PDB file of C-alpha atoms in Angstrom:
ATOM      1  CA  MET A   1     185.525  74.789 172.127  1.00  0.00           C
ATOM      2  CA  LEU A   2     182.795  72.305 173.044  1.00  0.00           C
ATOM      3  CA  PRO A   3     180.679  73.195 176.090  1.00  0.00           C
ATOM      4  CA  GLN A   4     181.663  71.350 179.240  1.00  0.00           C
ATOM      5  CA  PRO A   5     178.989  69.029 180.691  1.00  0.00           C
ATOM      6  CA  MET A   6     177.251  70.320 183.770  1.00  0.00           C
ATOM      7  CA  ILE A   7     178.347  68.629 186.974  1.00  0.00           C
ATOM      8  CA  LEU A   8     176.092  68.219 189.986  1.00  0.00           C
ATOM      9  CA  ARG A   9     177.461  71.184 191.940  1.00  0.00           C
ATOM     10  CA  ASP A  10     176.374  73.416 189.057  1.00  0.00           C
ATOM     11  CA  VAL A  11     172.774  72.247 189.356  1.00  0.00           C
ATOM     12  CA  PRO A  12     170.546  74.380 191.607  1.00  0.00           C
ATOM     13  CA  HIS A  13     170.132  72.702 194.979  1.00  0.00           C
ATOM     14  CA  GLU A  14     166.369  72.329 194.648  1.00  0.00           C
ATOM     15  CA  GLU A  15     166.714  70.604 191.249  1.00  0.00           C
ATOM     16  CA  ARG A  16     169.044  67.834 192.411  1.00  0.00           C
ATOM     17  CA  PRO A  17     167.484  64.336 192.429  1.00  0.00           C
ATOM     18  CA  ARG A  18     167.865  63.707 196.176  1.00  0.00           C
ATOM     19  CA  GLU A  19     166.411  67.063 197.103  1.00  0.00           C
ATOM     20  CA  ARG A  20     163.567  66.666 194.608  1.00  0.00           C
ATOM     21  CA  MET A  21     162.770  63.236 196.009  1.00  0.00           C
ATOM     22  CA  MET A  22     162.716  64.543 199.581  1.00  0.00           C
ATOM     23  CA  LYS A  23     160.441  67.412 198.579  1.00  0.00           C
ATOM     24  CA  TYR A  24     158.101  65.767 196.062  1.00  0.00           C
ATOM     25  CA  GLY A  25     158.450  62.008 196.627  1.00  0.00           C
ATOM     26  CA  ALA A  26     159.971  59.254 194.510  1.00  0.00           C
ATOM     27  CA  GLU A  27     156.976  59.216 192.159  1.00  0.00           C
ATOM     28  CA  ALA A  28     157.881  62.678 190.862  1.00  0.00           C
ATOM     29  CA  LEU A  29     161.328  61.615 189.654  1.00  0.00           C
ATOM     30  CA  SER A  30     162.221  60.417 186.172  1.00  0.00           C
ATOM     31  CA  HIS A  31     163.906  57.087 185.461  1.00  0.00           C
ATOM     32  CA  THR A  32     167.174  58.953 185.022  1.00  0.00           C
ATOM     33  CA  GLU A  33     166.891  60.740 188.360  1.00  0.00           C
ATOM     34  CA  LEU A  34     166.067  57.550 190.260  1.00  0.00           C
ATOM     35  CA  LEU A  35     168.995  55.792 188.628  1.00  0.00           C
ATOM     36  CA  ALA A  36     171.258  58.714 189.538  1.00  0.00           C
ATOM     37  CA  ILE A  37     170.310  58.325 193.190  1.00  0.00           C
ATOM     38  CA  LEU A  38     171.300  54.661 193.069  1.00  0.00           C
ATOM     39  CA  LEU A  39     174.635  55.616 191.474  1.00  0.00           C
ATOM     40  CA  ARG A  40     175.205  58.245 194.214  1.00  0.00           C
ATOM     41  CA  THR A  41     178.084  59.929 192.371  1.00  0.00           C
ATOM     42  CA  GLY A  42     179.157  60.614 188.834  1.00  0.00           C
ATOM     43  CA  THR A  43     182.657  60.989 187.455  1.00  0.00           C
ATOM     44  CA  GLN A  44     185.073  63.897 187.239  1.00  0.00           C
ATOM     45  CA  ARG A  45     183.584  64.888 183.881  1.00  0.00           C
ATOM     46  CA  GLN A  46     179.879  64.203 184.371  1.00  0.00           C
ATOM     47  CA  SER A  47     177.268  64.237 187.085  1.00  0.00           C
ATOM     48  CA  ALA A  48     175.394  61.200 188.346  1.00  0.00           C
ATOM     49  CA  VAL A  49     172.383  62.387 186.342  1.00  0.00           C
ATOM     50  CA  HIS A  50     174.370  62.548 183.110  1.00  0.00           C
ATOM     51  CA  LEU A  51     175.910  59.143 183.839  1.00  0.00           C
ATOM     52  CA  ALA A  52     172.453  57.684 184.517  1.00  0.00           C
ATOM     53  CA  GLY A  53     171.202  59.131 181.246  1.00  0.00           C
ATOM     54  CA  ALA A  54     174.140  57.589 179.390  1.00  0.00           C
ATOM     55  CA  ILE A  55     173.382  54.189 180.917  1.00  0.00           C
ATOM     56  CA  LEU A  56     169.715  54.307 179.892  1.00  0.00           C
ATOM     57  CA  LYS A  57     170.668  55.455 176.409  1.00  0.00           C
ATOM     58  CA  GLN A  58     173.121  52.593 176.000  1.00  0.00           C
ATOM     59  CA  CYS A  59     170.865  49.838 177.347  1.00  0.00           C
ATOM     60  CA  GLY A  60     167.779  51.233 175.616  1.00  0.00           C
ATOM     61  CA  SER A  61     165.222  50.814 178.401  1.00  0.00           C
ATOM     62  CA  LEU A  62     164.680  49.893 182.028  1.00  0.00           C
ATOM     63  CA  ARG A  63     163.634  46.443 180.826  1.00  0.00           C
ATOM     64  CA  ASN A  64     167.043  45.887 179.251  1.00  0.00           C
ATOM     65  CA  LEU A  65     168.795  47.325 182.309  1.00  0.00           C
ATOM     66  CA  MET A  66     167.149  44.648 184.466  1.00  0.00           C
ATOM     67  CA  ASP A  67     168.793  41.937 182.407  1.00  0.00           C
ATOM     68  CA  MET A  68     172.289  43.414 182.312  1.00  0.00           C
ATOM     69  CA  SER A  69     175.058  41.454 184.001  1.00  0.00           C
ATOM     70  CA  MET A  70     177.811  42.957 186.144  1.00  0.00           C
ATOM     71  CA  GLU A  71     180.205  42.541 183.228  1.00  0.00           C
ATOM     72  CA  GLU A  72     177.901  44.402 180.851  1.00  0.00           C
ATOM     73  CA  MET A  73     177.445  47.238 183.338  1.00  0.00           C
ATOM     74  CA  THR A  74     181.155  47.705 183.983  1.00  0.00           C
ATOM     75  CA  ALA A  75     181.728  47.886 180.226  1.00  0.00           C
ATOM     76  CA  ILE A  76     179.909  51.245 180.282  1.00  0.00           C
ATOM     77  CA  ARG A  77     182.280  54.174 180.683  1.00  0.00           C
ATOM     78  CA  GLY A  78     182.009  55.584 184.195  1.00  0.00           C
ATOM     79  CA  ILE A  79     180.621  52.398 185.754  1.00  0.00           C
ATOM     80  CA  GLY A  80     183.084  50.514 187.916  1.00  0.00           C
ATOM     81  CA  PRO A  81     182.479  47.411 190.049  1.00  0.00           C
ATOM     82  CA  ALA A  82     181.137  49.437 192.999  1.00  0.00           C
ATOM     83  CA  LYS A  83     178.495  51.233 190.932  1.00  0.00           C
ATOM     84  CA  ALA A  84     177.573  48.007 189.128  1.00  0.00           C
ATOM     85  CA  VAL A  85     177.035  46.308 192.502  1.00  0.00           C
ATOM     86  CA  GLN A  86     174.811  49.195 193.626  1.00  0.00           C
ATOM     87  CA  LEU A  87     172.693  48.930 190.492  1.00  0.00           C
ATOM     88  CA  ARG A  88     172.389  45.133 190.617  1.00  0.00           C
ATOM     89  CA  ALA A  89     171.439  45.312 194.298  1.00  0.00           C
ATOM     90  CA  GLY A  90     168.745  47.897 193.591  1.00  0.00           C
ATOM     91  CA  ILE A  91     167.344  45.850 190.715  1.00  0.00           C
ATOM     92  CA  GLU A  92     167.324  42.639 192.752  1.00  0.00           C
ATOM     93  CA  LEU A  93     165.625  44.353 195.696  1.00  0.00           C
ATOM     94  CA  GLY A  94     162.931  45.644 193.355  1.00  0.00           C
ATOM     95  CA  LYS A  95     162.375  42.140 191.993  1.00  0.00           C
ATOM     96  CA  ARG A  96     162.032  40.674 195.470  1.00  0.00           C
ATOM     97  CA  ILE A  97     159.623  43.376 196.579  1.00  0.00           C
ATOM     98  CA  SER A  98     157.485  42.816 193.486  1.00  0.00           C
ATOM     99  CA  ARG A  99     156.984  39.138 194.317  1.00  0.00           C
ATOM    100  CA  SER A 100     156.668  39.493 198.095  1.00  0.00           C
ATOM    101  CA  GLN A 101     153.246  39.490 199.701  1.00  0.00           C
ATOM    102  CA  MET A 102     153.752  41.003 203.141  1.00  0.00           C
ATOM    103  CA  GLY A 103     155.339  37.855 204.509  1.00  0.00           C
ATOM    104  CA  GLU A 104     152.273  35.740 203.828  1.00  0.00           C
ATOM    105  CA  VAL A 105     152.515  32.095 202.858  1.00  0.00           C
ATOM    106  CA  ILE A 106     151.995  31.804 199.110  1.00  0.00           C
ATOM    107  CA  ILE A 107     149.297  29.263 198.263  1.00  0.00           C
ATOM    108  CA  VAL A 108     148.754  28.122 194.697  1.00  0.00           C
ATOM    109  CA  ARG A 109     145.068  27.498 194.067  1.00  0.00           C
ATOM    110  CA  LYS A 110     145.044  28.108 190.318  1.00  0.00           C
ATOM    111  CA  PRO A 111     147.550  28.680 187.484  1.00  0.00           C
ATOM    112  CA  GLN A 112     147.176  32.451 187.789  1.00  0.00           C
ATOM    113  CA  ASP A 113     148.618  32.333 191.325  1.00  0.00           C
ATOM    114  CA  ALA A 114     151.829  30.693 190.133  1.00  0.00           C
ATOM    115  CA  ALA A 115     152.051  32.972 187.091  1.00  0.00           C
ATOM    116  CA  ASP A 116     151.674  36.082 189.244  1.00  0.00           C
ATOM    117  CA  TYR A 117     154.441  34.836 191.536  1.00  0.00           C
ATOM    118  CA  VAL A 118     157.054  34.712 188.766  1.00  0.00           C
ATOM    119  CA  MET A 119     155.744  37.046 186.066  1.00  0.00           C
ATOM    120  CA  GLU A 120     157.800  40.146 186.861  1.00  0.00           C
ATOM    121  CA  ASP A 121     160.989  38.103 187.170  1.00  0.00           C
ATOM    122  CA  LEU A 122     160.623  36.131 183.944  1.00  0.00           C
ATOM    123  CA  ARG A 123     158.769  38.326 181.464  1.00  0.00           C
ATOM    124  CA  TYR A 124     161.777  40.502 180.559  1.00  0.00           C
ATOM    125  CA  LEU A 125     164.520  37.857 180.345  1.00  0.00           C
ATOM    126  CA  LYS A 126     166.369  37.469 177.040  1.00  0.00           C
ATOM    127  CA  LYS A 127     166.973  33.733 177.454  1.00  0.00           C
ATOM    128  CA  GLU A 128     164.667  30.912 178.464  1.00  0.00           C
ATOM    129  CA  HIS A 129     164.833  30.124 182.170  1.00  0.00           C
ATOM    130  CA  PHE A 130     163.331  26.906 183.507  1.00  0.00           C
ATOM    131  CA  VAL A 131     162.022  27.425 187.029  1.00  0.00           C
ATOM    132  CA  CYS A 132     160.417  25.031 189.489  1.00  0.00           C
ATOM    133  CA  LEU A 133     158.100  25.901 192.351  1.00  0.00           C
ATOM    134  CA  PHE A 134     158.185  23.276 195.089  1.00  0.00           C
ATOM    135  CA  LEU A 135     154.995  22.803 197.110  1.00  0.00           C
ATOM    136  CA  ASN A 136     153.959  20.951 200.249  1.00  0.00           C
ATOM    137  CA  THR A 137     150.773  18.931 200.747  1.00  0.00           C
ATOM    138  CA  LYS A 138     148.764  22.151 201.273  1.00  0.00           C
ATOM    139  CA  ASN A 139     150.042  23.690 198.018  1.00  0.00           C
ATOM    140  CA  HIS A 140     152.170  26.228 199.885  1.00  0.00           C
ATOM    141  CA  ILE A 141     155.280  27.283 197.968  1.00  0.00           C
ATOM    142  CA  ILE A 142     158.186  26.067 200.076  1.00  0.00           C
ATOM    143  CA  ALA A 143     160.993  26.811 197.607  1.00  0.00           C
ATOM    144  CA  ARG A 144     161.797  28.032 194.146  1.00  0.00           C
ATOM    145  CA  GLU A 145     164.785  27.272 191.947  1.00  0.00           C
ATOM    146  CA  THR A 146     165.992  28.097 188.450  1.00  0.00           C
ATOM    147  CA  LEU A 147     167.159  24.737 187.135  1.00  0.00           C
ATOM    148  CA  SER A 148     168.480  25.790 183.758  1.00  0.00           C
ATOM    149  CA  VAL A 149     169.095  28.739 181.495  1.00  0.00           C
ATOM    150  CA  GLY A 150     168.822  28.065 177.793  1.00  0.00           C
ATOM    151  CA  THR A 151     169.444  30.040 174.632  1.00  0.00           C
ATOM    152  CA  LEU A 152     167.248  32.709 173.083  1.00  0.00           C
ATOM    153  CA  ASN A 153     164.579  30.184 172.128  1.00  0.00           C
ATOM    154  CA  ALA A 154     165.445  26.943 173.909  1.00  0.00           C
ATOM    155  CA  SER A 155     165.352  25.849 177.537  1.00  0.00           C
ATOM    156  CA  LEU A 156     167.379  22.777 178.409  1.00  0.00           C
ATOM    157  CA  VAL A 157     166.230  20.627 181.324  1.00  0.00           C
ATOM    158  CA  HIS A 158     166.034  16.913 182.061  1.00  0.00           C
ATOM    159  CA  PRO A 159     163.376  15.329 184.294  1.00  0.00           C
ATOM    160  CA  ARG A 160     166.065  13.880 186.578  1.00  0.00           C
ATOM    161  CA  GLU A 161     167.270  17.402 187.421  1.00  0.00           C
ATOM    162  CA  VAL A 162     163.734  18.480 188.217  1.00  0.00           C
ATOM    163  CA  PHE A 163     162.920  15.579 190.509  1.00  0.00           C
ATOM    164  CA  ARG A 164     166.321  15.487 192.172  1.00  0.00           C
ATOM    165  CA  ALA A 165     165.634  19.052 193.303  1.00  0.00           C
ATOM    166  CA  ALA A 166     162.052  18.197 194.297  1.00  0.00           C
ATOM    167  CA  ILE A 167     163.105  15.169 196.355  1.00  0.00           C
ATOM    168  CA  SER A 168     165.832  17.140 198.151  1.00  0.00           C
ATOM    169  CA  ARG A 169     163.145  19.573 199.352  1.00  0.00           C
ATOM    170  CA  SER A 170     160.656  16.859 200.343  1.00  0.00           C
ATOM    171  CA  SER A 171     158.155  18.326 197.893  1.00  0.00           C
ATOM    172  CA  ALA A 172     154.683  16.882 197.599  1.00  0.00           C
ATOM    173  CA  ALA A 173     154.152  18.528 194.207  1.00  0.00           C
ATOM    174  CA  ILE A 174     155.829  20.873 191.766  1.00  0.00           C
ATOM    175  CA  ILE A 175     154.895  23.472 189.191  1.00  0.00           C
ATOM    176  CA  CYS A 176     157.245  23.833 186.236  1.00  0.00           C
ATOM    177  CA  ILE A 177     157.582  27.216 184.574  1.00  0.00           C
ATOM    178  CA  HIS A 178     159.626  28.667 181.762  1.00  0.00           C
ATOM    179  CA  ASN A 179     159.572  31.916 179.831  1.00  0.00           C
ATOM    180  CA  HIS A 180     159.500  32.724 176.137  1.00  0.00           C
ATOM    181  CA  PRO A 181     161.764  35.747 175.464  1.00  0.00           C
ATOM    182  CA  SER A 182     159.669  36.585 172.397  1.00  0.00           C
ATOM    183  CA  GLY A 183     156.820  37.539 174.728  1.00  0.00           C
ATOM    184  CA  ASP A 184     154.493  35.010 173.083  1.00  0.00           C
ATOM    185  CA  PRO A 185     153.615  32.232 175.577  1.00  0.00           C
ATOM    186  CA  THR A 186     152.275  29.819 172.951  1.00  0.00           C
ATOM    187  CA  PRO A 187     153.765  26.383 173.791  1.00  0.00           C
ATOM    188  CA  SER A 188     156.096  24.822 171.265  1.00  0.00           C
ATOM    189  CA  PRO A 189     155.936  21.116 170.354  1.00  0.00           C
ATOM    190  CA  GLU A 190     159.061  20.674 172.498  1.00  0.00           C
ATOM    191  CA  ASP A 191     157.301  22.314 175.448  1.00  0.00           C
ATOM    192  CA  ILE A 192     154.418  19.863 175.121  1.00  0.00           C
ATOM    193  CA  THR A 193     156.724  16.846 174.861  1.00  0.00           C
ATOM    194  CA  LEU A 194     158.711  17.946 177.914  1.00  0.00           C
ATOM    195  CA  THR A 195     155.494  18.481 179.873  1.00  0.00           C
ATOM    196  CA  GLN A 196     154.329  14.953 179.160  1.00  0.00           C
ATOM    197  CA  ARG A 197     157.717  13.502 180.128  1.00  0.00           C
ATOM    198  CA  LEU A 198     157.696  15.431 183.399  1.00  0.00           C
ATOM    199  CA  ALA A 199     154.157  14.307 184.228  1.00  0.00           C
ATOM    200  CA  GLU A 200     155.070  10.672 183.584  1.00  0.00           C
ATOM    201  CA  ALA A 201     158.236  10.922 185.680  1.00  0.00           C
ATOM    202  CA  GLY A 202     156.263  12.541 188.495  1.00  0.00           C
ATOM    203  CA  GLN A 203     153.873   9.595 188.585  1.00  0.00           C
ATOM    204  CA  LEU A 204     156.822   7.208 188.907  1.00  0.00           C
ATOM    205  CA  VAL A 205     158.466   9.029 191.831  1.00  0.00           C
ATOM    206  CA  GLY A 206     155.238  10.027 193.566  1.00  0.00           C
ATOM    207  CA  ILE A 207     155.603  13.797 193.147  1.00  0.00           C
ATOM    208  CA  GLU A 208     152.733  15.320 191.200  1.00  0.00           C
ATOM    209  CA  VAL A 209     153.422  17.843 188.463  1.00  0.00           C
ATOM    210  CA  LEU A 210     150.512  20.208 188.983  1.00  0.00           C
ATOM    211  CA  ASP A 211     151.163  22.299 185.879  1.00  0.00           C
ATOM    212  CA  HIS A 212     153.683  23.618 183.396  1.00  0.00           C
ATOM    213  CA  LEU A 213     153.341  27.319 182.671  1.00  0.00           C
ATOM    214  CA  VAL A 214     154.829  29.269 179.785  1.00  0.00           C
ATOM    215  CA  ILE A 215     155.387  32.923 180.645  1.00  0.00           C
ATOM    216  CA  GLY A 216     155.254  35.652 178.021  1.00  0.00           C
ATOM    217  CA  ASP A 217     155.186  39.430 178.347  1.00  0.00           C
ATOM    218  CA  GLY A 218     152.325  39.919 180.780  1.00  0.00           C
ATOM    219  CA  ARG A 219     150.630  36.728 179.542  1.00  0.00           C
ATOM    220  CA  PHE A 220     150.933  33.040 180.292  1.00  0.00           C
ATOM    221  CA  VAL A 221     149.681  29.668 179.142  1.00  0.00           C
ATOM    222  CA  SER A 222     148.870  26.703 181.365  1.00  0.00           C
ATOM    223  CA  LEU A 223     149.624  23.430 179.603  1.00  0.00           C
ATOM    224  CA  LYS A 224     147.309  21.665 182.044  1.00  0.00           C
ATOM    225  CA  GLU A 225     144.421  23.924 181.075  1.00  0.00           C
ATOM    226  CA  GLN A 226     145.218  23.206 177.428  1.00  0.00           C
ATOM    227  CA  GLY A 227     144.889  19.484 178.084  1.00  0.00           C
ATOM    228  CA  HIS A 228     148.528  18.509 177.592  1.00  0.00           C
ATOM    229  CA  MET A 229     148.849  16.748 180.946  1.00  0.00           C
TER     230      MET A 229
END
């Protein structure tokens, strides 16, 4: 007979994730234990810790977990809609915390400022996302929007979509950003062509395109700094 998996009530009280976190702090917990706390409960046959371990094993890494949809999560045995919602909420909260700056107004003075603002959101995505930052006359970020989601290696966007969104927000300027899922931010010929089209369209409508950034894994390229606009 195969050994039965240990359920949470069989785990010594002091070794349970919640109790360990209360005693030692969140930093002392493993990825699996933190995920188990978000799940709250397991199933009849396995504890929350075992379920968390199964999730990480199936998705491969925390990076991949961040990109999983609700549908992909609920396809995992033991994860229903309620648990998937809990996980997605926890992931989204972490993303928002990572880009928040204590309620301060975000001012873009250089390409690095814009890259830092979006890096943790875009660097792990498996498809290209085209994002616009909308700025006022003082270069404060007043809004942000993902305008398109492309394939693994192609982002689809038209200048009219970009400037329709910019005009609706009364933007004085915009910064265009997209990610390269490969992790390599080197601009493609298509990226350069799109940048030039956006810059020309911005001159026509009176909304300056300050830059177009390509985000890789912890790296970025400014097409303005490279002389493409």
